[in-house]
């Protein structure tokens, strides 16, 4: 059966389409969209956040800044952190949390159940995209914030995340809804103490990376959240909140998130949206050179073991179902298929990275036989509680990971 949460997504899409014709007329009547000051194309790759240079990089390109940061992270590690008690060698565990909207309840439940099982490890690197970006800071800090993570994903509804603009959307056609409620929730949870804990874990040699889509550049941007948490900028916490909001902002539904940037002495703005536009999950494989780091740190990396863990907030397998002979079900089915293809592409890249790094590969997602309930809401509280419990129960029994792509139908 087609995911009911996907149908919930598409309910929003119908509302957008219903308004589209009127919006077009209004655009002609009231003129173009709001004015902005985008970065000129020839300066896109030189733009920096004022007062915080080097906190981000474009995914897909080797980054000297991220390379140096990774090497610094190895030097920061306490002698006993990441050490296997049996072999006495380092085991570096990396966690990638995928997109998936309200399906993020599955990942939140899985992490909480993993804690209850008693085998949840410290992660060297945690990455997040979209709903995974919301979960990632909690996963990065560790189990102490499990109660807040559970509350976030089991007491959430459409009303607590968004505020429909109604007719106001026709006069400001950036988006159908206002994301202020979601931002308010993040500000309440990720407060100064939470931010301090991010900085503390970063200083132990751990890294938290979040992906957003720079829509002007058409590229995924990877943000080093621990560097931001350790910066002395008075705007650091606000930037932290905006990055997570941007990573989870679905175009058309949520408004864009703008970042003020500078190139030399000139000021501009960047438009950012959901990181899932460009990648459904990532491990920064193209940003750094592990072999180069190994050459510098010798046995610390060469003799270490690496383990990659991927939590997919959704299903990856096809879900056969008859499609009505109508435009909207056809479009919904098409979008679902395209998303699954994007997930598989992202997963394959991480799998190849694992093979090249001689790392152990571990994947888990919403089980193929999981049955979604009947809802047309984007975020249905009952469905999210059900998904949270599904993830929790899978982990608390002892996580059973997929170790290769063949068993996933690749």
PDB file of N, CA, C and O in Angstrom, residues 274-312:
ATOM      1  N   UNK A 274      15.390  22.453   1.838  1.00  0.00           N
ATOM      2  CA  UNK A 274      15.557  21.063   2.267  1.00  0.00           C
ATOM      3  C   UNK A 274      16.785  20.410   1.621  1.00  0.00           C
ATOM      4  O   UNK A 274      16.934  20.398   0.397  1.00  0.00           O
ATOM      5  N   UNK A 275      17.663  19.855   2.463  1.00  0.00           N
ATOM      6  CA  UNK A 275      18.829  19.163   1.934  1.00  0.00           C
ATOM      7  C   UNK A 275      18.472  17.963   1.102  1.00  0.00           C
ATOM      8  O   UNK A 275      19.252  17.519   0.242  1.00  0.00           O
ATOM      9  N   UNK A 276      17.248  17.408   1.317  1.00  0.00           N
ATOM     10  CA  UNK A 276      16.822  16.238   0.558  1.00  0.00           C
ATOM     11  C   UNK A 276      16.627  16.491  -0.917  1.00  0.00           C
ATOM     12  O   UNK A 276      16.494  15.536  -1.696  1.00  0.00           O
ATOM     13  N   UNK A 277      16.610  17.756  -1.347  1.00  0.00           N
ATOM     14  CA  UNK A 277      16.526  18.057  -2.776  1.00  0.00           C
ATOM     15  C   UNK A 277      17.739  17.493  -3.513  1.00  0.00           C
ATOM     16  O   UNK A 277      17.628  16.983  -4.637  1.00  0.00           O
ATOM     17  N   UNK A 278      18.904  17.546  -2.874  1.00  0.00           N
ATOM     18  CA  UNK A 278      20.149  17.133  -3.519  1.00  0.00           C
ATOM     19  C   UNK A 278      20.666  15.789  -3.050  1.00  0.00           C
ATOM     20  O   UNK A 278      21.424  15.122  -3.749  1.00  0.00           O
ATOM     21  N   UNK A 279      20.327  15.376  -1.826  1.00  0.00           N
ATOM     22  CA  UNK A 279      20.784  14.081  -1.314  1.00  0.00           C
ATOM     23  C   UNK A 279      19.847  13.645  -0.197  1.00  0.00           C
ATOM     24  O   UNK A 279      19.421  14.463   0.604  1.00  0.00           O
ATOM     25  N   UNK A 280      19.533  12.352  -0.165  1.00  0.00           N
ATOM     26  CA  UNK A 280      18.645  11.833   0.872  1.00  0.00           C
ATOM     27  C   UNK A 280      19.409  11.454   2.134  1.00  0.00           C
ATOM     28  O   UNK A 280      18.832  11.330   3.210  1.00  0.00           O
ATOM     29  N   UNK A 281      20.714  11.259   1.995  1.00  0.00           N
ATOM     30  CA  UNK A 281      21.602  11.010   3.134  1.00  0.00           C
ATOM     31  C   UNK A 281      23.032  11.196   2.638  1.00  0.00           C
ATOM     32  O   UNK A 281      23.292  11.172   1.441  1.00  0.00           O
ATOM     33  N   UNK A 282      23.973  11.390   3.563  1.00  0.00           N
ATOM     34  CA  UNK A 282      25.359  11.600   3.136  1.00  0.00           C
ATOM     35  C   UNK A 282      26.305  11.306   4.290  1.00  0.00           C
ATOM     36  O   UNK A 282      25.919  11.294   5.459  1.00  0.00           O
ATOM     37  N   UNK A 283      27.580  11.080   3.939  1.00  0.00           N
ATOM     38  CA  UNK A 283      28.637  10.925   4.939  1.00  0.00           C
ATOM     39  C   UNK A 283      29.864  11.759   4.594  1.00  0.00           C
ATOM     40  O   UNK A 283      30.961  11.454   5.031  1.00  0.00           O
ATOM     41  N   UNK A 284      29.667  12.800   3.780  1.00  0.00           N
ATOM     42  CA  UNK A 284      30.766  13.722   3.438  1.00  0.00           C
ATOM     43  C   UNK A 284      31.935  13.013   2.779  1.00  0.00           C
ATOM     44  O   UNK A 284      33.082  13.423   2.912  1.00  0.00           O
ATOM     45  N   UNK A 285      31.607  11.951   2.004  1.00  0.00           N
ATOM     46  CA  UNK A 285      32.673  11.133   1.437  1.00  0.00           C
ATOM     47  C   UNK A 285      33.570  11.880   0.459  1.00  0.00           C
ATOM     48  O   UNK A 285      34.749  11.560   0.321  1.00  0.00           O
ATOM     49  N   UNK A 286      33.024  12.878  -0.248  1.00  0.00           N
ATOM     50  CA  UNK A 286      33.837  13.586  -1.231  1.00  0.00           C
ATOM     51  C   UNK A 286      34.553  14.797  -0.650  1.00  0.00           C
ATOM     52  O   UNK A 286      35.383  15.410  -1.322  1.00  0.00           O
ATOM     53  N   UNK A 287      34.251  15.148   0.600  1.00  0.00           N
ATOM     54  CA  UNK A 287      34.835  16.344   1.193  1.00  0.00           C
ATOM     55  C   UNK A 287      36.230  16.115   1.749  1.00  0.00           C
ATOM     56  O   UNK A 287      37.024  17.054   1.858  1.00  0.00           O
ATOM     57  N   UNK A 288      36.524  14.874   2.130  1.00  0.00           N
ATOM     58  CA  UNK A 288      37.782  14.595   2.806  1.00  0.00           C
ATOM     59  C   UNK A 288      38.511  13.433   2.142  1.00  0.00           C
ATOM     60  O   UNK A 288      37.936  12.645   1.413  1.00  0.00           O
ATOM     61  N   UNK A 289      39.784  13.329   2.430  1.00  0.00           N
ATOM     62  CA  UNK A 289      40.647  12.283   1.884  1.00  0.00           C
ATOM     63  C   UNK A 289      41.178  11.453   3.048  1.00  0.00           C
ATOM     64  O   UNK A 289      42.081  11.878   3.771  1.00  0.00           O
ATOM     65  N   UNK A 290      40.592  10.270   3.254  1.00  0.00           N
ATOM     66  CA  UNK A 290      40.992   9.432   4.379  1.00  0.00           C
ATOM     67  C   UNK A 290      42.445   8.979   4.260  1.00  0.00           C
ATOM     68  O   UNK A 290      43.167   8.902   5.255  1.00  0.00           O
ATOM     69  N   UNK A 291      42.871   8.683   3.035  1.00  0.00           N
ATOM     70  CA  UNK A 291      44.253   8.229   2.830  1.00  0.00           C
ATOM     71  C   UNK A 291      45.244   9.308   3.244  1.00  0.00           C
ATOM     72  O   UNK A 291      46.293   9.023   3.834  1.00  0.00           O
ATOM     73  N   UNK A 292      44.914  10.553   2.961  1.00  0.00           N
ATOM     74  CA  UNK A 292      45.793  11.668   3.335  1.00  0.00           C
ATOM     75  C   UNK A 292      45.874  11.791   4.853  1.00  0.00           C
ATOM     76  O   UNK A 292      46.953  12.032   5.411  1.00  0.00           O
ATOM     77  N   UNK A 293      44.733  11.614   5.514  1.00  0.00           N
ATOM     78  CA  UNK A 293      44.721  11.670   6.975  1.00  0.00           C
ATOM     79  C   UNK A 293      45.493  10.508   7.568  1.00  0.00           C
ATOM     80  O   UNK A 293      46.199  10.656   8.569  1.00  0.00           O
ATOM     81  N   UNK A 294      45.365   9.316   6.949  1.00  0.00           N
ATOM     82  CA  UNK A 294      46.110   8.148   7.420  1.00  0.00           C
ATOM     83  C   UNK A 294      47.617   8.377   7.340  1.00  0.00           C
ATOM     84  O   UNK A 294      48.376   7.993   8.227  1.00  0.00           O
ATOM     85  N   UNK A 295      48.046   9.024   6.259  1.00  0.00           N
ATOM     86  CA  UNK A 295      49.472   9.289   6.087  1.00  0.00           C
ATOM     87  C   UNK A 295      49.996  10.207   7.185  1.00  0.00           C
ATOM     88  O   UNK A 295      51.150  10.098   7.613  1.00  0.00           O
ATOM     89  N   UNK A 296      49.116  11.085   7.672  1.00  0.00           N
ATOM     90  CA  UNK A 296      49.548  12.035   8.700  1.00  0.00           C
ATOM     91  C   UNK A 296      49.483  11.435  10.099  1.00  0.00           C
ATOM     92  O   UNK A 296      50.335  11.703  10.933  1.00  0.00           O
ATOM     93  N   UNK A 297      48.466  10.591  10.335  1.00  0.00           N
ATOM     94  CA  UNK A 297      48.259  10.070  11.683  1.00  0.00           C
ATOM     95  C   UNK A 297      48.680   8.618  11.857  1.00  0.00           C
ATOM     96  O   UNK A 297      48.544   8.055  12.929  1.00  0.00           O
ATOM     97  N   UNK A 298      49.185   8.017  10.795  1.00  0.00           N
ATOM     98  CA  UNK A 298      49.774   6.685  10.901  1.00  0.00           C
ATOM     99  C   UNK A 298      48.832   5.643  11.465  1.00  0.00           C
ATOM    100  O   UNK A 298      47.702   5.493  11.021  1.00  0.00           O
ATOM    101  N   UNK A 299      49.303   4.920  12.471  1.00  0.00           N
ATOM    102  CA  UNK A 299      48.589   3.756  12.985  1.00  0.00           C
ATOM    103  C   UNK A 299      47.218   4.080  13.553  1.00  0.00           C
ATOM    104  O   UNK A 299      46.337   3.224  13.585  1.00  0.00           O
ATOM    105  N   UNK A 300      47.019   5.307  14.030  1.00  0.00           N
ATOM    106  CA  UNK A 300      45.730   5.664  14.623  1.00  0.00           C
ATOM    107  C   UNK A 300      44.582   5.406  13.652  1.00  0.00           C
ATOM    108  O   UNK A 300      43.512   4.969  14.048  1.00  0.00           O
ATOM    109  N   UNK A 301      44.806   5.685  12.367  1.00  0.00           N
ATOM    110  CA  UNK A 301      43.770   5.425  11.370  1.00  0.00           C
ATOM    111  C   UNK A 301      43.969   4.087  10.664  1.00  0.00           C
ATOM    112  O   UNK A 301      43.013   3.351  10.443  1.00  0.00           O
ATOM    113  N   UNK A 302      45.197   3.764  10.304  1.00  0.00           N
ATOM    114  CA  UNK A 302      45.450   2.551   9.538  1.00  0.00           C
ATOM    115  C   UNK A 302      45.010   1.295  10.271  1.00  0.00           C
ATOM    116  O   UNK A 302      44.500   0.354   9.668  1.00  0.00           O
ATOM    117  N   UNK A 303      45.202   1.272  11.562  1.00  0.00           N
ATOM    118  CA  UNK A 303      44.861   0.075  12.328  1.00  0.00           C
ATOM    119  C   UNK A 303      43.463   0.160  12.949  1.00  0.00           C
ATOM    120  O   UNK A 303      43.044  -0.749  13.656  1.00  0.00           O
ATOM    121  N   UNK A 304      42.763   1.246  12.690  1.00  0.00           N
ATOM    122  CA  UNK A 304      41.420   1.395  13.243  1.00  0.00           C
ATOM    123  C   UNK A 304      40.405   0.644  12.376  1.00  0.00           C
ATOM    124  O   UNK A 304      40.676   0.310  11.221  1.00  0.00           O
ATOM    125  N   UNK A 305      39.242   0.388  12.956  1.00  0.00           N
ATOM    126  CA  UNK A 305      38.140  -0.182  12.197  1.00  0.00           C
ATOM    127  C   UNK A 305      37.085   0.895  12.021  1.00  0.00           C
ATOM    128  O   UNK A 305      36.861   1.709  12.930  1.00  0.00           O
ATOM    129  N   UNK A 306      36.441   0.891  10.881  1.00  0.00           N
ATOM    130  CA  UNK A 306      35.417   1.893  10.602  1.00  0.00           C
ATOM    131  C   UNK A 306      34.085   1.192  10.377  1.00  0.00           C
ATOM    132  O   UNK A 306      34.010   0.198   9.653  1.00  0.00           O
ATOM    133  N   UNK A 307      33.043   1.743  10.979  1.00  0.00           N
ATOM    134  CA  UNK A 307      31.705   1.179  10.857  1.00  0.00           C
ATOM    135  C   UNK A 307      30.733   2.293  10.478  1.00  0.00           C
ATOM    136  O   UNK A 307      30.664   3.320  11.165  1.00  0.00           O
ATOM    137  N   UNK A 308      30.017   2.094   9.376  1.00  0.00           N
ATOM    138  CA  UNK A 308      29.035   3.070   8.916  1.00  0.00           C
ATOM    139  C   UNK A 308      27.634   2.567   9.242  1.00  0.00           C
ATOM    140  O   UNK A 308      27.291   1.416   8.955  1.00  0.00           O
ATOM    141  N   UNK A 309      26.818   3.438   9.822  1.00  0.00           N
ATOM    142  CA  UNK A 309      25.433   3.106  10.175  1.00  0.00           C
ATOM    143  C   UNK A 309      24.492   4.084   9.474  1.00  0.00           C
ATOM    144  O   UNK A 309      24.667   5.300   9.590  1.00  0.00           O
ATOM    145  N   UNK A 310      23.522   3.558   8.755  1.00  0.00           N
ATOM    146  CA  UNK A 310      22.555   4.384   8.034  1.00  0.00           C
ATOM    147  C   UNK A 310      21.168   4.071   8.545  1.00  0.00           C
ATOM    148  O   UNK A 310      20.735   2.909   8.532  1.00  0.00           O
ATOM    149  N   UNK A 311      20.455   5.092   9.020  1.00  0.00           N
ATOM    150  CA  UNK A 311      19.063   4.944   9.426  1.00  0.00           C
ATOM    151  C   UNK A 311      18.196   5.688   8.414  1.00  0.00           C
ATOM    152  O   UNK A 311      18.288   6.912   8.286  1.00  0.00           O
ATOM    153  N   UNK A 312      17.409   4.913   7.681  1.00  0.00           N
ATOM    154  CA  UNK A 312      16.528   5.478   6.662  1.00  0.00           C
ATOM    155  C   UNK A 312      15.144   5.700   7.260  1.00  0.00           C
ATOM    156  O   UNK A 312      14.487   4.765   7.710  1.00  0.00           O
TER     157      UNK A 312
END
